[in-house]
Tab-separated table of C-alpha atoms in Angstrom:
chain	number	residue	atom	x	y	z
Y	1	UNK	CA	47.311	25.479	24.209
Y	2	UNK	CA	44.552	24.058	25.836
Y	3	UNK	CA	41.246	24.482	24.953
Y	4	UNK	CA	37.622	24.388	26.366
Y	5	UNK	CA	34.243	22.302	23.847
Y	6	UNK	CA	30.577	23.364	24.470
Y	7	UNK	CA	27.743	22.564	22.136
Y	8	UNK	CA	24.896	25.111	21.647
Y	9	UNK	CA	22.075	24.398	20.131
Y	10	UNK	CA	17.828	25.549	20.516
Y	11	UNK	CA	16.733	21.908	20.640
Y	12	UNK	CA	18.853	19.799	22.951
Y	13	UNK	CA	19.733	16.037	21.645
Y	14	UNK	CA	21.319	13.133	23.336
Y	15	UNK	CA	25.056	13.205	21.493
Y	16	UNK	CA	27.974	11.199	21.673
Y	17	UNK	CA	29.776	11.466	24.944
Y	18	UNK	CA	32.871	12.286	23.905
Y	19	UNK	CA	31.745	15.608	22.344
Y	20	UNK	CA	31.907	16.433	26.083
Y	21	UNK	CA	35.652	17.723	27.400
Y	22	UNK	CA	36.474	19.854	29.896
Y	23	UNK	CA	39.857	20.972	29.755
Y	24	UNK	CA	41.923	18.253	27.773
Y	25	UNK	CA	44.267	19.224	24.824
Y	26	UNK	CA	42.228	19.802	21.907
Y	27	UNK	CA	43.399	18.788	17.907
Y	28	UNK	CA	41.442	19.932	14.983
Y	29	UNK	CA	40.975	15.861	14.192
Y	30	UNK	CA	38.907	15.988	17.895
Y	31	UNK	CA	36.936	19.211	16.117
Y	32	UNK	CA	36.172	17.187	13.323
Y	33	UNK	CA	35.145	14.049	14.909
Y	34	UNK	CA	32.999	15.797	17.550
Y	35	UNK	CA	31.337	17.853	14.434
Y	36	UNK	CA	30.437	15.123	12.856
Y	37	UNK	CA	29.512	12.916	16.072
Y	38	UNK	CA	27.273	15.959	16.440
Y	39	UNK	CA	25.470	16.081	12.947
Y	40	UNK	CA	25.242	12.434	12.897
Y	41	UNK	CA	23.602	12.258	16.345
Y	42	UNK	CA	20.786	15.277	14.799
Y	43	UNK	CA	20.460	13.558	11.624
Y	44	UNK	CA	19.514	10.606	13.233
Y	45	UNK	CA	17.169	12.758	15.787
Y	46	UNK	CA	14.759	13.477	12.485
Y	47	UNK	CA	16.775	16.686	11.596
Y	48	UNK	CA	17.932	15.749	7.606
Y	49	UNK	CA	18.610	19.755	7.242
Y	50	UNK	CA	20.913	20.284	10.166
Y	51	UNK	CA	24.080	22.152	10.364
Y	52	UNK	CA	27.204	22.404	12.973
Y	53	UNK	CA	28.876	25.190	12.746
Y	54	UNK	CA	32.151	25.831	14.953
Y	55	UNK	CA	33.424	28.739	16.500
Y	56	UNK	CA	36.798	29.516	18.200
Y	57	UNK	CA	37.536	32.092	20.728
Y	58	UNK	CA	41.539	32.368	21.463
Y	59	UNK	CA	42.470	34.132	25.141
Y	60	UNK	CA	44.530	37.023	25.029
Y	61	UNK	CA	48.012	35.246	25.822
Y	62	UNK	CA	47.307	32.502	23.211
Y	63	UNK	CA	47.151	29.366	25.696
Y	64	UNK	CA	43.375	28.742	25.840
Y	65	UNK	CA	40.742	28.642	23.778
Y	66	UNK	CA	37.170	28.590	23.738
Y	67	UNK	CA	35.611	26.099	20.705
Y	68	UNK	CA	32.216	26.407	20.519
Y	69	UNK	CA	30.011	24.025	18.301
Y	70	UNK	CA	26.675	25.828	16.891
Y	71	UNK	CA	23.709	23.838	16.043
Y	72	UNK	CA	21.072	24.278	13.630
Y	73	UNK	CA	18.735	21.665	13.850
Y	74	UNK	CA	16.437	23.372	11.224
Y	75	UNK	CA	12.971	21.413	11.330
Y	76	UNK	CA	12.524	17.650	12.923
Y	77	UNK	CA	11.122	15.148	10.232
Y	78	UNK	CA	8.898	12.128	11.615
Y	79	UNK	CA	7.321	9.367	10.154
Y	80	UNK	CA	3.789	9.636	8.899
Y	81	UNK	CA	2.875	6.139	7.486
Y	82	UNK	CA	4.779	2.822	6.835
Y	83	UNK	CA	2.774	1.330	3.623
Y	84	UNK	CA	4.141	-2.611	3.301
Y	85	UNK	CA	4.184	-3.978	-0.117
Y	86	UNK	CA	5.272	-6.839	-2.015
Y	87	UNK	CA	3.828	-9.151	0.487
Y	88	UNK	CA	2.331	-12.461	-0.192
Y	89	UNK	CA	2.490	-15.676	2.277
Y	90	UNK	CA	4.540	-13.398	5.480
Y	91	UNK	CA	2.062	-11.281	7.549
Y	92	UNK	CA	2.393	-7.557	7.827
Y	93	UNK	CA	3.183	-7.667	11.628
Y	94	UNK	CA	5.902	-9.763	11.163
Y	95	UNK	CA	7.277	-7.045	9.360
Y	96	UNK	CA	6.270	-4.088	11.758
Y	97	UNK	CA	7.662	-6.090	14.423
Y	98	UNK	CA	11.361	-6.041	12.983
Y	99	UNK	CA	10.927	-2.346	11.993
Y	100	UNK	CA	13.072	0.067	13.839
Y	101	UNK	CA	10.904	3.213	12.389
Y	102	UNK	CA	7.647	3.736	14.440
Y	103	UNK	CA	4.973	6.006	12.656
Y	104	UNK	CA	5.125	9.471	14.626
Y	105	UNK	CA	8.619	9.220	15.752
Y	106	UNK	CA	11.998	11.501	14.098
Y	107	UNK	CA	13.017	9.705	10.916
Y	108	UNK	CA	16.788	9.194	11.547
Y	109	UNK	CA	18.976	7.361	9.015
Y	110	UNK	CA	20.568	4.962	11.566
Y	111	UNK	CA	16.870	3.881	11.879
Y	112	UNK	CA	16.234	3.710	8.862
Y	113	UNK	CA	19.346	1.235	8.069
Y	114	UNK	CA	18.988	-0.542	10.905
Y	115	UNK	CA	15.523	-1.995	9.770
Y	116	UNK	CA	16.142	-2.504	6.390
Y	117	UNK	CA	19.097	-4.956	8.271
Y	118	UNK	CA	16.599	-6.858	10.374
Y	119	UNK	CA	14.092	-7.197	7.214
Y	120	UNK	CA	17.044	-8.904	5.668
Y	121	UNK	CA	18.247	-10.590	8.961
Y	122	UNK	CA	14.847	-12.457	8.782
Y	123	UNK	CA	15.727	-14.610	5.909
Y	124	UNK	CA	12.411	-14.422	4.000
Y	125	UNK	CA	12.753	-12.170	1.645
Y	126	UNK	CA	14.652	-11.679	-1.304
Y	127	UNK	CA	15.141	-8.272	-1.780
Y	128	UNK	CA	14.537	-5.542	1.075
Y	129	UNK	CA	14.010	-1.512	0.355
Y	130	UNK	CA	12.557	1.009	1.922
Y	131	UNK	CA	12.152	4.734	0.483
Y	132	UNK	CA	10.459	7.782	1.087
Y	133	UNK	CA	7.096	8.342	-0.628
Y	134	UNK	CA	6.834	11.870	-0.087
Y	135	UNK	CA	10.541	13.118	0.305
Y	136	UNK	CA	9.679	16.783	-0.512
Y	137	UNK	CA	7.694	17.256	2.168
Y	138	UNK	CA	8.412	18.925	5.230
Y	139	UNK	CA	7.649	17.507	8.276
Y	140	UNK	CA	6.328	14.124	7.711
Y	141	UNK	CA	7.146	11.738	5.628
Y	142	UNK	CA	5.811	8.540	4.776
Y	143	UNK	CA	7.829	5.467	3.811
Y	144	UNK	CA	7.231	2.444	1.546
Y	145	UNK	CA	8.850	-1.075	3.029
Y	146	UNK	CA	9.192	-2.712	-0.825
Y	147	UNK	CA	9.836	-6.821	-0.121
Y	148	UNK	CA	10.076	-9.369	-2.055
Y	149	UNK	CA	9.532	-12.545	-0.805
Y	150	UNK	CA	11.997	-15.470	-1.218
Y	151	UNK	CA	10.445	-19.161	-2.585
Y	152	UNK	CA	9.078	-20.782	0.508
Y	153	UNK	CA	10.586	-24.122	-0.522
Y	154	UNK	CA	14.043	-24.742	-2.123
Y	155	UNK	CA	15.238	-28.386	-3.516
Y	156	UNK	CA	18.746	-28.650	-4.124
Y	157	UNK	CA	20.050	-31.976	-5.597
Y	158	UNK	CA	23.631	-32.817	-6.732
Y	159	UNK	CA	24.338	-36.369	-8.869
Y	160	UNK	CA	27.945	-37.581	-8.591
Y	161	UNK	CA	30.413	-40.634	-8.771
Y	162	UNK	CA	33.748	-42.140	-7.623
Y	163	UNK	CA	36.476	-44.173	-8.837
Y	164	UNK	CA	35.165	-47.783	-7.325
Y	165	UNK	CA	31.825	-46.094	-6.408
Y	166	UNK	CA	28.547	-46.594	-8.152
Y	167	UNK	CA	26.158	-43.418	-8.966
Y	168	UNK	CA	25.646	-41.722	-6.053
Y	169	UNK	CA	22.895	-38.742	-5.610
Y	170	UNK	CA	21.623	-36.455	-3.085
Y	171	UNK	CA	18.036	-34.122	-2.281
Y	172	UNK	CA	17.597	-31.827	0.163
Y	173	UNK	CA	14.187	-29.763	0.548
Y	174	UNK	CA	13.921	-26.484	2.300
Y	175	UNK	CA	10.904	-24.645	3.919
Y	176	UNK	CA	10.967	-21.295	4.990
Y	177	UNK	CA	8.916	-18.884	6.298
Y	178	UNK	CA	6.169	-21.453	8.145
């Protein structure tokens, strides 16, 4: 059988290419890849709430089919504010600068996780989190980037011998974030 994919939805998003087929031979793995594809690409558009919902249609004879992928985006989610806390030596556009998340554009998860990687990435700081502030409401949302920052200098030292060796030692000093 072969089978036919369109995606309809009331607020158009920029999805996985893939999703689009024209005539090829279509599995119910390549329905659940392109469903999820789908959501993910939504989710990450500032729609939390959506939903894809497929349809089939089967032609008369059995050979074709129609699969039809419904989208409901329900309501997009951006970001109000980005609050920065925890900070003590590393200045706050350091931090906006590595951010992913812009205030007044969709909050998508892949954005979300993606700056929360470059935070870490940076090597500063110790611990990394960011969270919603206001996660019950409905269409913005603020966000709090938590940090902690790591000690701007290290010292590591070791003290060791060797058979035929006298006392041997070793200091090394670290400074980060300059």
């Amino acid at each position: 059988a072969w089978a036919r994919l369109r995606a309809v939805s009331p607020v158009p998003i920029a999805a996985d290419e893939s999703i689009r087929r024209a005539e090829d031979p279509y599995r119910v793995r390549d329905l659940a890849r392109d469903r999820t594809s789908l959501l993910s690409a939504y989710r990450d558009g500032g729609y939390p709430d959506a939903e894809v919902v497929p349809a089939v249609t089967r032609s008369g004879d059995g050979t074709q089919a129609q699969v039809t992928l419904r989208v409901v985006p329900g309501e997009r989610v951006d970001v109000d504010r980005l609050v920065v806390s925890g900070l003590e030596h590393t200045r706050a556009a350091v931090v906006r600068r590595a951010l992913t998340l812009k205030e007044g554009e969709p909050l998508g998860l892949d954005r979300l996780l993606e700056s929360q990687r470059r935070l870490a990435a940076l090597g500063i700081f110790e611990r990394v989190g960011l969270t919603e502030i206001d996660p019950e409401s409905r269409l913005k949302r603020s966000l709090r980037v938590a940090l902690e920052e790591a000690p701007r200098i290290t010292v590591a030292y070791g003290i060791g011998s060797a058979e035929g060796d006298l006392l041997r030692g070793s200091v090394e000093v670290t400074r980060r974030n300059l």
